[in-house]
Amino acid sequence: MSMKRTLLAAALIAPLAMLGATPAFADDPQPLPDNPNVVVGYENETEIFRAKATPPPMTMACRPGGATYRVSTYSNSHKAVGPTQSNHNGTSRTATSTYSATVSGTVSISWNVSGSLKVDRLIAGAEAATSVNLSASLTASLGNSIAVPTPPHKTTTATYGVWRKKTKGIYQVCGQSGQRRVTAWAPWHVGWYVKQR
């Protein structure tokens, strides 16, 4: 973890501990208390993790006509649904900043290459690499809100949307020559991306 990220982590531990969940760093955004379907965390596309499961050799995992997605690295990525909201606390005491979803929207799995890929294979490969359950699409609905303690003279920003696992790996259709390097974004949880400065 970089010195800058370490300092940011230290600055945010106390206020986010008041949410009832430990602060979310690295590969572990946390569910909100009493709302397990909504997680709060810190986007870390620049913090890369190695796949948690070593994928089997392509020849062992493939059936003719099927496809495999062998993921090597992944990171967390937040896709906004609606605008970023912010609140500055100009007082000398900690204040609670409450944010509510203003729009709803659906975020679907996506990838960076042209043409159609087998979505179930992308999800299976991403789940094996990250050890979490992923979806083809998730809807961030109205009605979700989050209350964040904002320290004196600090600004808290919150963005509502969908947490995704961004994976990088090799996609191949069994029995066909050629491999494709694919980056895919698979929906993981509805949630908030929160930061303070």
PDB file of C-alpha atoms in Angstrom:
ATOM      1  CA  MET A   1       0.000   0.000   0.000  1.00  0.00           C
ATOM      2  CA  SER A   2       1.421   3.406  -0.921  1.00  0.00           C
ATOM      3  CA  MET A   3       2.219   6.056   1.710  1.00  0.00           C
ATOM      4  CA  LYS A   4      -0.524   8.290   0.288  1.00  0.00           C
ATOM      5  CA  ARG A   5      -3.115   5.487   0.555  1.00  0.00           C
ATOM      6  CA  THR A   6      -1.877   4.627   4.067  1.00  0.00           C
ATOM      7  CA  LEU A   7      -2.361   8.227   5.195  1.00  0.00           C
ATOM      8  CA  LEU A   8      -5.822   8.339   3.600  1.00  0.00           C
ATOM      9  CA  ALA A   9      -6.710   5.082   5.339  1.00  0.00           C
ATOM     10  CA  ALA A  10      -5.594   6.441   8.704  1.00  0.00           C
ATOM     11  CA  ALA A  11      -7.594   9.625   8.199  1.00  0.00           C
ATOM     12  CA  LEU A  12     -10.789   7.710   7.402  1.00  0.00           C
ATOM     13  CA  ILE A  13     -10.688   4.880   9.935  1.00  0.00           C
ATOM     14  CA  ALA A  14     -12.224   6.821  12.813  1.00  0.00           C
ATOM     15  CA  PRO A  15     -15.157   8.429  10.974  1.00  0.00           C
ATOM     16  CA  LEU A  16     -16.154   5.300   9.076  1.00  0.00           C
ATOM     17  CA  ALA A  17     -15.909   3.106  12.139  1.00  0.00           C
ATOM     18  CA  MET A  18     -18.966   5.004  13.336  1.00  0.00           C
ATOM     19  CA  LEU A  19     -20.945   3.455  10.457  1.00  0.00           C
ATOM     20  CA  GLY A  20     -20.787   0.144  12.290  1.00  0.00           C
ATOM     21  CA  ALA A  21     -18.507  -1.473   9.719  1.00  0.00           C
ATOM     22  CA  THR A  22     -14.764  -1.407   9.394  1.00  0.00           C
ATOM     23  CA  PRO A  23     -13.433   0.949   6.728  1.00  0.00           C
ATOM     24  CA  ALA A  24     -13.285  -0.593   3.285  1.00  0.00           C
ATOM     25  CA  PHE A  25      -9.841  -0.729   1.766  1.00  0.00           C
ATOM     26  CA  ALA A  26      -8.053  -2.991  -0.667  1.00  0.00           C
ATOM     27  CA  ASP A  27     -10.277  -5.862  -1.721  1.00  0.00           C
ATOM     28  CA  ASP A  28     -12.978  -5.531   0.917  1.00  0.00           C
ATOM     29  CA  PRO A  29     -15.794  -2.973   0.550  1.00  0.00           C
ATOM     30  CA  GLN A  30     -18.104  -3.455   3.541  1.00  0.00           C
ATOM     31  CA  PRO A  31     -21.908  -3.900   3.762  1.00  0.00           C
ATOM     32  CA  LEU A  32     -23.790  -1.095   5.437  1.00  0.00           C
ATOM     33  CA  PRO A  33     -25.274  -1.922   8.856  1.00  0.00           C
ATOM     34  CA  ASP A  34     -28.899  -3.104   8.523  1.00  0.00           C
ATOM     35  CA  ASN A  35     -28.595  -2.958   4.725  1.00  0.00           C
ATOM     36  CA  PRO A  36     -26.445  -5.912   3.613  1.00  0.00           C
ATOM     37  CA  ASN A  37     -27.163  -5.376  -0.082  1.00  0.00           C
ATOM     38  CA  VAL A  38     -25.443  -1.996  -0.084  1.00  0.00           C
ATOM     39  CA  VAL A  39     -21.699  -1.695   0.399  1.00  0.00           C
ATOM     40  CA  VAL A  40     -19.512   1.331   0.962  1.00  0.00           C
ATOM     41  CA  GLY A  41     -15.897   1.389  -0.089  1.00  0.00           C
ATOM     42  CA  TYR A  42     -13.022   3.063  -1.866  1.00  0.00           C
ATOM     43  CA  GLU A  43     -12.409   2.644  -5.551  1.00  0.00           C
ATOM     44  CA  ASN A  44      -9.042   1.056  -6.168  1.00  0.00           C
ATOM     45  CA  GLU A  45      -8.650   0.362  -9.867  1.00  0.00           C
ATOM     46  CA  THR A  46      -4.971   1.192  -9.412  1.00  0.00           C
ATOM     47  CA  GLU A  47      -4.600  -1.411  -6.658  1.00  0.00           C
ATOM     48  CA  ILE A  48      -4.238  -4.697  -8.528  1.00  0.00           C
ATOM     49  CA  PHE A  49      -4.827  -8.138  -7.004  1.00  0.00           C
ATOM     50  CA  ARG A  50      -3.664 -11.497  -8.329  1.00  0.00           C
ATOM     51  CA  ALA A  51      -6.306 -14.075  -9.160  1.00  0.00           C
ATOM     52  CA  LYS A  52      -7.198 -16.099  -6.055  1.00  0.00           C
ATOM     53  CA  ALA A  53      -7.552 -19.364  -7.970  1.00  0.00           C
ATOM     54  CA  THR A  54      -5.023 -20.668 -10.459  1.00  0.00           C
ATOM     55  CA  PRO A  55      -7.021 -21.412 -13.609  1.00  0.00           C
ATOM     56  CA  PRO A  56      -6.631 -24.872 -15.105  1.00  0.00           C
ATOM     57  CA  PRO A  57      -4.790 -25.215 -18.414  1.00  0.00           C
ATOM     58  CA  MET A  58      -6.939 -24.207 -21.381  1.00  0.00           C
ATOM     59  CA  THR A  59      -6.945 -27.751 -22.774  1.00  0.00           C
ATOM     60  CA  MET A  60      -8.302 -29.213 -19.530  1.00  0.00           C
ATOM     61  CA  ALA A  61     -11.038 -26.628 -18.985  1.00  0.00           C
ATOM     62  CA  CYS A  62     -12.414 -26.489 -22.519  1.00  0.00           C
ATOM     63  CA  ARG A  63     -15.127 -28.405 -24.315  1.00  0.00           C
ATOM     64  CA  PRO A  64     -15.417 -27.912 -28.078  1.00  0.00           C
ATOM     65  CA  GLY A  65     -17.579 -24.884 -28.805  1.00  0.00           C
ATOM     66  CA  GLY A  66     -17.393 -23.656 -25.231  1.00  0.00           C
ATOM     67  CA  ALA A  67     -15.234 -20.813 -23.977  1.00  0.00           C
ATOM     68  CA  THR A  68     -12.931 -20.043 -21.086  1.00  0.00           C
ATOM     69  CA  TYR A  69     -11.918 -16.798 -19.411  1.00  0.00           C
ATOM     70  CA  ARG A  70      -8.659 -17.234 -17.500  1.00  0.00           C
ATOM     71  CA  VAL A  71      -8.249 -14.198 -15.228  1.00  0.00           C
ATOM     72  CA  SER A  72      -4.802 -13.175 -14.033  1.00  0.00           C
ATOM     73  CA  THR A  73      -5.502  -9.928 -12.129  1.00  0.00           C
ATOM     74  CA  TYR A  74      -8.473  -7.936 -10.853  1.00  0.00           C
ATOM     75  CA  SER A  75      -9.387  -4.715  -9.056  1.00  0.00           C
ATOM     76  CA  ASN A  76     -12.466  -2.941  -7.716  1.00  0.00           C
ATOM     77  CA  SER A  77     -14.306  -0.410  -9.834  1.00  0.00           C
ATOM     78  CA  HIS A  78     -17.325   1.779  -9.050  1.00  0.00           C
ATOM     79  CA  LYS A  79     -19.791   2.718 -11.791  1.00  0.00           C
ATOM     80  CA  ALA A  80     -21.780   5.817 -10.850  1.00  0.00           C
ATOM     81  CA  VAL A  81     -25.543   5.930 -11.168  1.00  0.00           C
ATOM     82  CA  GLY A  82     -26.430   9.558 -10.625  1.00  0.00           C
ATOM     83  CA  PRO A  83     -24.323  12.534  -9.578  1.00  0.00           C
ATOM     84  CA  THR A  84     -21.649  12.733  -6.902  1.00  0.00           C
ATOM     85  CA  GLN A  85     -22.930  14.476  -3.774  1.00  0.00           C
ATOM     86  CA  SER A  86     -20.732  16.354  -1.323  1.00  0.00           C
ATOM     87  CA  ASN A  87     -20.955  18.167   2.000  1.00  0.00           C
ATOM     88  CA  HIS A  88     -18.385  20.370   3.720  1.00  0.00           C
ATOM     89  CA  ASN A  89     -18.334  20.578   7.484  1.00  0.00           C
ATOM     90  CA  GLY A  90     -17.183  24.090   8.369  1.00  0.00           C
ATOM     91  CA  THR A  91     -17.740  23.648  12.092  1.00  0.00           C
ATOM     92  CA  SER A  92     -15.370  22.598  14.842  1.00  0.00           C
ATOM     93  CA  ARG A  93     -17.357  19.419  15.601  1.00  0.00           C
ATOM     94  CA  THR A  94     -18.009  16.236  13.681  1.00  0.00           C
ATOM     95  CA  ALA A  95     -21.230  16.428  11.682  1.00  0.00           C
ATOM     96  CA  THR A  96     -23.283  13.717  10.000  1.00  0.00           C
ATOM     97  CA  SER A  97     -23.618  13.999   6.231  1.00  0.00           C
ATOM     98  CA  THR A  98     -26.583  12.077   4.841  1.00  0.00           C
ATOM     99  CA  TYR A  99     -26.788  11.188   1.160  1.00  0.00           C
ATOM    100  CA  SER A 100     -29.727   9.631  -0.694  1.00  0.00           C
ATOM    101  CA  ALA A 101     -29.956   8.075  -4.133  1.00  0.00           C
ATOM    102  CA  THR A 102     -31.460  10.588  -6.560  1.00  0.00           C
ATOM    103  CA  VAL A 103     -31.779   8.367  -9.624  1.00  0.00           C
ATOM    104  CA  SER A 104     -31.943   4.658 -10.386  1.00  0.00           C
ATOM    105  CA  GLY A 105     -30.187   2.743 -13.133  1.00  0.00           C
ATOM    106  CA  THR A 106     -29.001  -0.669 -14.253  1.00  0.00           C
ATOM    107  CA  VAL A 107     -25.340  -1.524 -14.759  1.00  0.00           C
ATOM    108  CA  SER A 108     -24.550  -4.552 -16.943  1.00  0.00           C
ATOM    109  CA  ILE A 109     -21.415  -6.563 -17.500  1.00  0.00           C
ATOM    110  CA  SER A 110     -19.142  -5.020 -20.131  1.00  0.00           C
ATOM    111  CA  TRP A 111     -15.831  -5.732 -21.823  1.00  0.00           C
ATOM    112  CA  ASN A 112     -13.223  -3.889 -23.854  1.00  0.00           C
ATOM    113  CA  VAL A 113     -13.138  -5.885 -27.102  1.00  0.00           C
ATOM    114  CA  SER A 114     -15.518  -5.823 -30.048  1.00  0.00           C
ATOM    115  CA  GLY A 115     -17.880  -8.680 -30.744  1.00  0.00           C
ATOM    116  CA  SER A 116     -20.000 -10.873 -28.520  1.00  0.00           C
ATOM    117  CA  LEU A 117     -18.525 -13.011 -25.763  1.00  0.00           C
ATOM    118  CA  LYS A 118     -20.189 -15.669 -23.652  1.00  0.00           C
ATOM    119  CA  VAL A 119     -21.352 -13.738 -20.591  1.00  0.00           C
ATOM    120  CA  ASP A 120     -21.652 -16.833 -18.401  1.00  0.00           C
ATOM    121  CA  ARG A 121     -18.007 -17.715 -19.135  1.00  0.00           C
ATOM    122  CA  LEU A 122     -16.847 -14.186 -18.309  1.00  0.00           C
ATOM    123  CA  ILE A 123     -18.721 -14.326 -15.008  1.00  0.00           C
ATOM    124  CA  ALA A 124     -17.459 -17.831 -14.180  1.00  0.00           C
ATOM    125  CA  GLY A 125     -13.849 -16.822 -14.815  1.00  0.00           C
ATOM    126  CA  ALA A 126     -14.215 -13.626 -12.807  1.00  0.00           C
ATOM    127  CA  GLU A 127     -15.861 -15.430  -9.884  1.00  0.00           C
ATOM    128  CA  ALA A 128     -13.103 -18.048  -9.771  1.00  0.00           C
ATOM    129  CA  ALA A 129     -10.465 -15.310  -9.689  1.00  0.00           C
ATOM    130  CA  THR A 130     -12.110 -13.060  -7.110  1.00  0.00           C
ATOM    131  CA  SER A 131     -13.946 -15.613  -4.894  1.00  0.00           C
ATOM    132  CA  VAL A 132     -17.147 -13.521  -4.879  1.00  0.00           C
ATOM    133  CA  ASN A 133     -20.531 -13.882  -6.572  1.00  0.00           C
ATOM    134  CA  LEU A 134     -21.022 -11.661  -9.618  1.00  0.00           C
ATOM    135  CA  SER A 135     -23.994 -10.828 -11.847  1.00  0.00           C
ATOM    136  CA  ALA A 136     -24.722 -10.062 -15.467  1.00  0.00           C
ATOM    137  CA  SER A 137     -26.493  -6.876 -14.330  1.00  0.00           C
ATOM    138  CA  LEU A 138     -27.532  -5.079 -11.146  1.00  0.00           C
ATOM    139  CA  THR A 139     -30.015  -2.260 -10.605  1.00  0.00           C
ATOM    140  CA  ALA A 140     -29.195   0.587  -8.256  1.00  0.00           C
ATOM    141  CA  SER A 141     -32.652   1.641  -7.061  1.00  0.00           C
ATOM    142  CA  LEU A 142     -34.038   4.711  -5.371  1.00  0.00           C
ATOM    143  CA  GLY A 143     -34.529   4.546  -1.624  1.00  0.00           C
ATOM    144  CA  ASN A 144     -30.932   3.901  -0.587  1.00  0.00           C
ATOM    145  CA  SER A 145     -29.195   6.370   1.680  1.00  0.00           C
ATOM    146  CA  ILE A 146     -26.013   6.571   3.715  1.00  0.00           C
ATOM    147  CA  ALA A 147     -25.022   8.651   6.754  1.00  0.00           C
ATOM    148  CA  VAL A 148     -21.319   9.483   7.006  1.00  0.00           C
ATOM    149  CA  PRO A 149     -19.587  11.273   9.902  1.00  0.00           C
ATOM    150  CA  THR A 150     -17.713  14.263   8.480  1.00  0.00           C
ATOM    151  CA  PRO A 151     -14.854  15.557  10.686  1.00  0.00           C
ATOM    152  CA  PRO A 152     -14.411  19.283  11.337  1.00  0.00           C
ATOM    153  CA  HIS A 153     -13.305  21.294   8.288  1.00  0.00           C
ATOM    154  CA  LYS A 154     -13.463  18.241   6.008  1.00  0.00           C
ATOM    155  CA  THR A 155     -15.534  17.516   2.898  1.00  0.00           C
ATOM    156  CA  THR A 156     -17.202  14.155   2.365  1.00  0.00           C
ATOM    157  CA  THR A 157     -18.301  13.053  -1.099  1.00  0.00           C
ATOM    158  CA  ALA A 158     -20.533  10.090  -1.888  1.00  0.00           C
ATOM    159  CA  THR A 159     -21.404   8.547  -5.241  1.00  0.00           C
ATOM    160  CA  TYR A 160     -24.176   5.975  -5.599  1.00  0.00           C
ATOM    161  CA  GLY A 161     -23.947   3.173  -8.108  1.00  0.00           C
ATOM    162  CA  VAL A 162     -22.691  -0.354  -8.619  1.00  0.00           C
ATOM    163  CA  TRP A 163     -19.435  -1.904  -7.442  1.00  0.00           C
ATOM    164  CA  ARG A 164     -17.864  -4.095 -10.109  1.00  0.00           C
ATOM    165  CA  LYS A 165     -14.922  -6.448 -10.300  1.00  0.00           C
ATOM    166  CA  LYS A 166     -12.619  -5.339 -13.085  1.00  0.00           C
ATOM    167  CA  THR A 167     -10.784  -8.421 -14.350  1.00  0.00           C
ATOM    168  CA  LYS A 168      -8.026  -8.923 -16.892  1.00  0.00           C
ATOM    169  CA  GLY A 169      -7.327 -12.224 -18.557  1.00  0.00           C
ATOM    170  CA  ILE A 170      -7.344 -14.433 -21.636  1.00  0.00           C
ATOM    171  CA  TYR A 171     -10.599 -15.393 -23.376  1.00  0.00           C
ATOM    172  CA  GLN A 172     -10.643 -18.279 -25.822  1.00  0.00           C
ATOM    173  CA  VAL A 173     -13.324 -20.233 -27.653  1.00  0.00           C
ATOM    174  CA  CYS A 174     -12.482 -23.923 -27.381  1.00  0.00           C
ATOM    175  CA  GLY A 175     -11.391 -25.520 -30.610  1.00  0.00           C
ATOM    176  CA  GLN A 176     -10.621 -22.190 -32.275  1.00  0.00           C
ATOM    177  CA  SER A 177      -7.183 -20.759 -32.775  1.00  0.00           C
ATOM    178  CA  GLY A 178      -6.287 -17.443 -31.241  1.00  0.00           C
ATOM    179  CA  GLN A 179      -6.736 -15.939 -27.820  1.00  0.00           C
ATOM    180  CA  ARG A 180      -8.100 -12.551 -26.882  1.00  0.00           C
ATOM    181  CA  ARG A 181      -6.852 -10.395 -24.055  1.00  0.00           C
ATOM    182  CA  VAL A 182     -10.005  -9.158 -22.354  1.00  0.00           C
ATOM    183  CA  THR A 183     -10.748  -6.668 -19.613  1.00  0.00           C
ATOM    184  CA  ALA A 184     -14.239  -7.169 -18.203  1.00  0.00           C
ATOM    185  CA  TRP A 185     -16.326  -5.319 -15.625  1.00  0.00           C
ATOM    186  CA  ALA A 186     -18.784  -7.620 -13.804  1.00  0.00           C
ATOM    187  CA  PRO A 187     -21.407  -6.165 -11.407  1.00  0.00           C
ATOM    188  CA  TRP A 188     -20.841  -7.153  -7.789  1.00  0.00           C
ATOM    189  CA  HIS A 189     -22.858  -5.025  -5.315  1.00  0.00           C
ATOM    190  CA  VAL A 190     -25.011  -1.944  -5.302  1.00  0.00           C
ATOM    191  CA  GLY A 191     -23.268   0.627  -3.151  1.00  0.00           C
ATOM    192  CA  TRP A 192     -21.629   3.932  -2.396  1.00  0.00           C
ATOM    193  CA  TYR A 193     -18.156   5.199  -3.190  1.00  0.00           C
ATOM    194  CA  VAL A 194     -17.258   7.493  -0.274  1.00  0.00           C
ATOM    195  CA  LYS A 195     -14.180   9.651   0.240  1.00  0.00           C
ATOM    196  CA  GLN A 196     -13.104  12.562   2.405  1.00  0.00           C
ATOM    197  CA  ARG A 197     -10.631  15.371   1.987  1.00  0.00           C
TER     198      ARG A 197
END
